[in-house]
Amino acid sequence: MDAVLEQYYHLESIILENHPGVDMSRIRATFDFARNAHGTQMRKDGTEFITHPLAAAEIVAEIGLDEDSICAALLHDCIEDTDVTFEDIKKKFGQDVADIVDGVTKLSRVTYTSKEEEQMENLRKMLIAMAKDIRVILIKIADRLHNMRTMEYVAAEKQREKALETMEMYAPIAHRLGMQKVKWELEDLSIKYLDPIGCKEITDGLKLRHVEDESFFQRVQTKITERLSAHGIECAVNGRIKHLYSIYRKMYGENKVLSEVLDLYAFRVIVNDIVDCYNVLGYIHEMYRPIPGAFKDYIGNPKPNMYQSLHTTVIGNEGLPFEVQIRTWEMHQTAEYGIAAHWKYKEGKGGKVADEEKFAWVRRLLESQQDSDAQDFLHALKVDMFADEVFVFTPNGDVVNLPAGSTPIDFAYNIHSEVGNRMTGAIVNGRIVPYNHILKNGDIVKIHTSNAAKGPSRDWLDIIRSSEARNKIRQWFKKEKREENVIHGKLSFEAELRHENISLTDALSEEVVTKLLLRTSFHSLDDLYAAIGYGGVSAKKIVNRVKDFIKTAEKTKKKEALPAQNPEKKEAPKSKPVLGVTVEGLDNCLVKFAKCCSPVPGDPVIGFITKGFGVSVHRQDCVNYVKYDKSSEDVGRWIRVGWANTDEHNYMTSIQALIRDRKGIVVDIASVLNTLNVRISSFNTRDIGDGKVFVTIDVGVKDRDELVLAMAKIMSVPGVMDVRRADG
């Protein structure tokens, strides 16, 4: 039988086992469509490309997703790698499937300028995808899981790059969604490529003790099963060695050899109901001696990712410690597949059941980070999303979830910003503790407040762990200390002006102040001074902008003083503008901007009447205009054009720069453009040897002044040798 068809029939068997109500004719139609679309494309292992979407669909079916998700998994590479379009999929398989495939495709199409930007943008896009439709991220995780399973066919450098990305992004997100089985496999596959020598040491050591371990598992499983059966409890008991990456962390994080890792073994007892869970716990503690402090009740206090189980660590008869996890079958499904086990869909129309509150953490994180730069956003994600959690109680018994390492200050601001602002002390488990006390699981925390409190201290910013507390403290300083901030900010601003030899009169001219406030989004100079005062923006950054505005104003005055050089630079006749451009004697004609010179408002321009594509707008210094043969028959096709009101438009153009290659210079250039709110469409680099790199940046600007300012800022970056517009 055809190997691909054999794999497809295996997919069918998985679907029928997990989803007996699925329309198999639709699944077959999707498979046939995807296979035809990928045609002769091959994978690096020499198999047909369709084997990858098939494998991803198998994973999606195994974790319990719906029919649309299985179809989308089969089609997930079609838009990216074939001629198939979004509309093709929508027409044949419906809006939902098309939207999911489009979401997965968008996660794969982003190019990056640095590792930090790459990580931040990937995470941001994944979170947005999750907030819109969780199925997008689940299929993306399935896609990555299969790619990691077949990574041996990829070059060594690519293996390490993808493994690191998987370890830093995909495994933590799988954990946050409660998909422990997937998370473990992603971690185990990744660490094999990140440290093959260390992993081989562990696997070789486990092979040597395999027979001994199997005998131990059999003895414990038999003993637990017989004891529980004698008490009428139906159960399934199985044992396993902890997964590879868990052992790896124990060995290399704590500098141990394999024989020194004591908690290698874990047993799982699955029963029918919650009452049996607690009964089993009693019998386990009766059979084996429990280790004090090693019991965790995740049934009474579930993890934020919905995980529930009882965990206890005991000492076996052989003196070996092992962990026992006790859960119901429903809890087991959630532990294995997390959010996927609970993502239900209404019959018929495929609308989502109201499970949205389960993803509230995604939206809260996005909302709190809307105004943050890349570094702050990445920090917030590492703290709020990827760090381990700590669970503490209010005096009323409510559970509060905080990042590990949190203090009473984090707890206070989690309750309410006013509780934090009026905090005067904290009591943990009946004892007074200092502000920097690290909270532990199960602590009962009480905050003392007073209306006479002076508010938070700036030192608290060095103690706290949660971004929520950090933002609230900054907001307090911004609001409550305004007058003090204005005074300090103004002094810092004026001192920086003196350092740059800029007169206060020039800096505070109406033209400069208007542009400065508009660009920085402050309503008044006092607002700007206050921001400098409380640390929201640096005086140096503001003064650099002032310097740029003054230079731009001086250049504009010089140009205005020059006489008109030729009739082609006269103002174009009044016509109805299209895309901010008026064309002499024509209304509502098709207008496009020539890619050879990418004109923007403020550039002297000329139009060329193309054959069938309307008027192409060129800069007057474009080589295609300067060098055209004025005796040719095309001379009559050049036409006068001009700029109308262009406030509502953004114009694409290109900047070219010659830079000395150094670590971080690309990030510095991107950061400079980001401070100006200039949109970057693409960023390409080309190594030209001798330690030099040629950079081409496609940007969107409102006019020539904004472009000139952007180029000036790029030129100010250390290591930039030359900056110019792309030649026409």
XYZ file of C-alpha atoms in Angstrom, residues 9 37 50 90 96 140 374 459 669 724:
10
model
C -5.752 5.388 7.326
C -1.707 21.191 -3.282
C 2.049 15.723 3.058
C -12.761 29.327 2.883
C -13.544 28.639 10.639
C 1.108 25.364 15.964
C 10.102 45.002 23.609
C 13.083 51.021 46.924
C 18.611 51.180 14.596
C 20.693 57.854 2.325
